[in-house]
Amino acid sequence: MRAAVLHTHGQPPSHADHPDPVSSDGYSVVRVTAAPVVPLDLLCASGTSYFGQPAVPYVPGVQGVGVVEQSEVVPPGTRVFFATSAGMAAGDGSFAERCAVPDVDLVVLDTPVPDTEVAALGLSGVAAWMALTWRAQFKPGEQVLVLGGGGAVGQVAIGAARLLGADGVVAVCRSDAARDRALAAGADEVVASGPDVDALTARLRDATDGAVDVVIDPVFGLPATAASRVLAPYGRLVNLGGSSGDEAVFSSSVLRSRTASILGYTNNAITPEQRRDALTAVLQHAANGAVAVTHETVSLADIATAWHRQSTGSTDGRLVVTI
């Protein structure tokens, strides 16, 4: 079969022939139709992640959409979303014509949302939904601040907050294009990020009237530091990424005086059932046009270029590989 095969850590995968997956007990074989290129793919392939260095060669791709070809639990022809542990454990991922998937990681799709849009939402949608509803324990009437509002997680978090009854949603973005995506997702106001933490804090105070109940943070670093300063009493900051840096600075007096919480989130800590239920909820709203992620499609043959674009931020939304 044709696949994107990684031979060297830190380098893009190449479009090449690769052995077909072999069906085995507890696994289904899926014919892949669409798979997004996400930061986790690049992190795992770099060989520098906390999962350790994956054995090479392997096929990256931690999620995808497709049609079941062989399975003992799902009828062949069933349309599914699936997650993989490619780059985090032994085995190949979704950037291939076929993928062997643990049966527990299949989510049967019953939605009119196209495969490419399902792939664009995917685990980013799951993370945004779960960070807001499960980790932050969001309540209707609260005000939400979304860092990285133009990214995939940010766009879903903005839409979800609106759907769940947020009193207001403010986003932080780095570029005009990201600002446009955040506004299209439903943000009431977008604050420009920047290198001065005090200036960003001041802008956030103005935009949020000085206090915000929930922060959804896929970026960390300086924006998280600024956001922590405007947490309301009992406010919660949920971190689920570090694209702006692996460290942020928090004030003990601010956290203690407001009984505020700094919380971590990862999709790896939820159950397959939670993943299924969260994705199903997101797709229900996507079918109604209430949640979306800006994306573009690229062919499997162009995987190296897509990989480079993702690594340099040269994209206007999520890149989805069609196969």
XYZ file of C-alpha atoms in Angstrom:
323
model
C 0.000 0.000 0.000
C 0.982 3.666 -0.265
C 1.803 5.439 2.974
C 3.696 8.318 4.586
C 6.701 6.581 6.122
C 9.005 8.198 8.682
C 12.596 6.963 8.448
C 14.454 9.590 10.512
C 13.374 11.349 13.686
C 12.888 15.061 13.158
C 12.516 14.738 9.388
C 9.307 14.692 7.319
C 7.892 11.323 6.292
C 8.107 10.310 2.654
C 5.442 8.960 0.332
C 6.424 5.328 -0.210
C 5.313 1.707 -0.391
C 4.709 0.083 2.982
C 3.442 -3.363 4.024
C -0.315 -3.682 4.400
C -1.559 -4.107 7.979
C -2.321 -7.649 9.066
C -5.615 -8.299 10.832
C -5.332 -9.793 14.302
C -7.416 -10.472 17.382
C -8.748 -7.235 18.866
C -7.912 -5.162 15.785
C -9.918 -4.005 12.777
C -8.508 -2.972 9.412
C -9.779 0.394 8.190
C -9.480 1.815 4.686
C -8.483 5.392 5.455
C -10.176 8.306 3.674
C -8.936 11.341 5.634
C -6.420 12.046 8.390
C -5.350 15.404 9.887
C -1.768 16.515 10.388
C -1.631 17.661 14.019
C 1.108 18.928 16.367
C 1.154 15.602 18.238
C 2.193 13.826 15.033
C 5.217 16.093 14.707
C 6.072 15.886 18.398
C 6.070 12.098 18.403
C 8.063 11.916 15.162
C 10.683 14.316 16.517
C 11.880 11.668 18.969
C 11.931 14.282 21.746
C 8.499 13.719 23.294
C 7.866 12.297 26.757
C 6.703 9.092 25.018
C 10.301 8.367 23.989
C 11.776 7.737 20.547
C 9.500 5.638 18.327
C 11.119 2.835 16.371
C 11.569 3.682 12.700
C 10.406 3.204 10.046
C 6.788 3.755 11.001
C 3.679 5.465 9.623
C 2.641 8.543 11.655
C -0.946 9.672 12.154
C -2.686 9.613 15.528
C -6.245 9.772 14.147
C -8.278 9.336 11.017
C -11.575 8.609 9.310
C -12.356 5.697 7.060
C -14.395 2.606 6.257
C -13.979 -0.741 7.990
C -12.664 -3.518 5.701
C -12.062 -6.323 8.203
C -13.432 -6.578 11.727
C -14.944 -8.992 14.214
C -16.912 -6.255 16.011
C -18.045 -3.793 13.321
C -19.670 -4.765 10.001
C -17.436 -4.186 6.953
C -18.425 -0.973 5.176
C -19.088 0.887 8.437
C -17.867 4.477 8.471
C -15.674 5.185 11.501
C -13.414 7.668 13.225
C -10.399 6.118 14.915
C -7.469 6.980 17.152
C -4.032 5.377 17.075
C -0.947 5.369 19.291
C 1.458 5.901 16.371
C 4.668 7.455 17.676
C 3.618 6.829 21.275
C 3.766 3.020 21.089
C 4.722 0.421 18.514
C 2.592 0.338 15.390
C 1.601 2.374 12.362
C -0.834 5.255 12.111
C -3.380 6.806 9.807
C -1.247 8.301 6.994
C -1.707 5.238 4.821
C -4.256 3.575 2.594
C -5.055 1.112 5.377
C -4.588 1.081 9.133
C -4.942 -1.616 11.801
C -6.910 -0.083 14.684
C -7.677 -1.493 18.155
C -11.379 -2.298 18.242
C -11.861 -0.128 21.352
C -10.561 2.917 19.458
C -13.208 2.793 16.725
C -16.045 5.317 16.845
C -18.911 4.462 14.508
C -20.030 7.574 12.632
C -23.688 8.365 12.102
C -23.421 11.946 10.892
C -23.789 13.882 7.628
C -20.539 15.739 8.371
C -18.044 14.939 5.546
C -14.981 12.809 6.287
C -12.541 15.697 5.839
C -14.466 17.863 8.303
C -14.712 15.014 10.806
C -10.937 14.602 10.518
C -10.347 18.341 10.983
C -12.427 18.306 14.168
C -11.274 14.917 15.453
C -9.288 14.764 18.657
C -8.948 18.561 18.768
C -12.714 18.708 19.101
C -12.622 16.026 21.778
C -9.944 17.924 23.711
C -11.788 21.250 23.557
C -15.091 19.685 24.587
C -13.639 17.645 27.451
C -11.397 20.441 28.740
C -14.423 22.714 28.964
C -17.100 20.329 30.221
C -15.196 17.665 32.161
C -11.968 19.254 33.375
C -13.141 22.837 33.908
C -16.656 21.806 34.954
C -18.017 24.797 33.038
C -21.367 26.182 34.174
C -23.811 28.233 32.061
C -23.437 31.961 32.641
C -19.672 31.836 33.163
C -17.230 33.854 31.081
C -14.678 31.948 29.000
C -11.260 33.001 27.708
C -9.754 30.907 24.900
C -6.033 31.199 24.217
C -4.947 30.305 20.690
C -8.490 31.032 19.556
C -7.671 30.652 15.858
C -6.385 27.088 16.190
C -8.442 23.920 15.890
C -8.849 23.447 19.652
C -9.553 27.141 20.074
C -12.234 27.258 17.389
C -14.091 24.298 18.890
C -13.730 25.682 22.429
C -15.242 29.002 21.332
C -18.168 27.315 19.604
C -18.728 24.899 22.490
C -18.681 27.675 25.082
C -21.319 29.567 23.118
C -23.493 26.443 22.778
C -23.225 25.611 26.473
C -24.371 29.028 27.619
C -21.279 31.137 28.241
C -22.019 34.710 29.276
C -19.175 35.843 27.031
C -16.279 34.363 25.068
C -12.997 36.236 24.557
C -10.172 34.830 22.425
C -6.453 35.568 22.206
C -4.822 35.296 18.765
C -1.427 36.046 17.224
C -2.365 36.947 13.644
C -5.103 38.628 11.656
C -6.004 35.307 10.012
C -6.347 33.635 13.408
C -8.446 36.574 14.595
C -10.811 36.077 11.675
C -11.144 32.359 12.469
C -11.880 33.069 16.134
C -14.552 35.621 15.273
C -16.116 33.221 12.763
C -16.195 30.574 15.507
C -18.257 32.913 17.698
C -15.863 34.922 19.866
C -17.344 38.173 21.190
C -13.959 39.845 21.194
C -10.423 38.964 20.131
C -7.351 40.245 21.956
C -4.013 40.413 20.154
C -1.225 38.436 21.754
C 2.273 39.872 22.039
C 5.666 39.626 23.749
C 4.838 41.933 26.698
C 3.033 40.023 29.455
C 1.975 43.157 31.323
C 0.505 44.715 28.183
C -1.352 41.492 27.359
C -2.665 41.320 30.932
C -4.003 44.861 30.604
C -5.739 44.021 27.324
C -7.300 40.935 28.891
C -8.564 42.925 31.869
C -10.221 45.402 29.522
C -11.803 42.655 27.411
C -13.070 40.564 30.339
C -14.008 43.341 32.778
C -11.172 42.154 34.960
C -12.185 38.556 35.623
C -12.795 35.350 33.699
C -14.188 32.077 35.067
C -12.649 29.523 32.677
C -9.508 29.692 30.542
C -9.013 27.074 27.820
C -5.285 27.088 27.127
C -3.722 25.099 24.268
C -0.621 27.345 24.160
C 0.791 27.946 27.708
C 3.849 30.218 28.014
C 3.370 33.978 28.262
C -0.353 33.959 27.321
C -1.075 31.549 30.186
C 0.802 33.810 32.604
C -1.311 36.782 31.535
C -4.541 34.770 31.642
C -3.860 33.534 35.174
C -3.803 37.148 36.373
C -7.423 37.744 35.319
C -8.945 34.596 36.814
C -12.121 35.268 38.791
C -12.697 33.808 42.258
C -12.799 30.013 41.820
C -11.563 30.474 38.241
C -10.031 27.539 36.383
C -7.274 27.519 33.774
C -7.111 24.246 31.845
C -3.876 23.661 29.941
C -3.824 21.186 27.058
C -0.816 22.274 25.007
C 2.450 24.195 24.977
C 2.903 25.780 21.550
C 3.912 29.108 23.143
C 6.346 27.560 25.602
C 6.680 24.799 28.165
C 6.751 27.159 31.154
C 4.469 29.871 32.537
C 4.726 31.989 35.687
C 1.886 32.020 38.215
C 1.485 34.191 41.289
C 0.859 32.307 44.509
C -0.975 35.267 46.024
C -3.290 35.533 43.002
C -4.117 31.830 43.002
C -4.634 31.667 46.777
C -6.625 34.882 47.082
C -9.019 33.753 44.350
C -9.051 30.036 45.195
C -8.158 29.565 41.535
C -7.103 26.312 39.885
C -4.464 25.439 37.271
C -5.460 22.131 35.674
C -3.870 19.854 33.099
C -5.642 17.895 30.388
C -4.643 15.238 27.857
C -6.763 13.062 25.584
C -4.587 10.140 26.665
C -6.208 10.231 30.118
C -9.811 9.771 29.008
C -11.568 6.483 28.307
C -12.623 5.303 24.841
C -16.216 5.865 25.954
C -15.501 9.474 26.923
C -13.761 10.008 23.582
C -16.719 8.551 21.699
C -19.291 10.603 23.599
C -17.323 13.847 23.243
C -16.762 13.369 19.504
C -20.407 12.467 19.003
C -21.496 15.654 20.778
C -19.112 17.809 18.740
C -20.253 16.247 15.465
C -23.909 16.778 16.347
C -23.212 20.493 16.671
C -20.993 20.474 13.573
C -23.876 19.011 11.581
C -25.925 22.063 12.584
C -23.115 24.435 11.622
C -22.534 25.546 15.220
C -18.987 24.143 15.459
C -16.353 24.047 12.718
C -12.614 24.042 12.142
C -11.131 25.867 9.174
C -9.202 23.336 7.104
C -7.764 22.494 3.708
C -7.086 19.150 2.065
C -3.767 17.835 0.764
C -2.966 14.563 -0.974
C -0.999 11.728 0.612
C 1.650 12.193 -2.080
C 2.240 15.737 -0.759
C 2.784 14.638 2.837
C 6.324 16.035 3.061
C 5.156 19.501 2.049
C 2.185 19.332 4.413
C 4.486 18.226 7.236
C 6.801 21.176 6.608
C 3.890 23.615 6.510
C 2.574 22.315 9.826
C 6.012 22.532 11.442
C 6.525 26.145 10.318
C 2.973 27.339 10.946
C 2.485 28.070 7.233
C -1.160 27.068 7.230
C -4.501 28.821 7.301
C -6.233 26.181 9.376
C -5.906 22.428 9.794
C -4.297 20.331 7.063
C -6.227 17.157 6.264
C -4.598 14.422 4.194
C -7.007 12.729 1.783
C -6.232 9.149 0.794
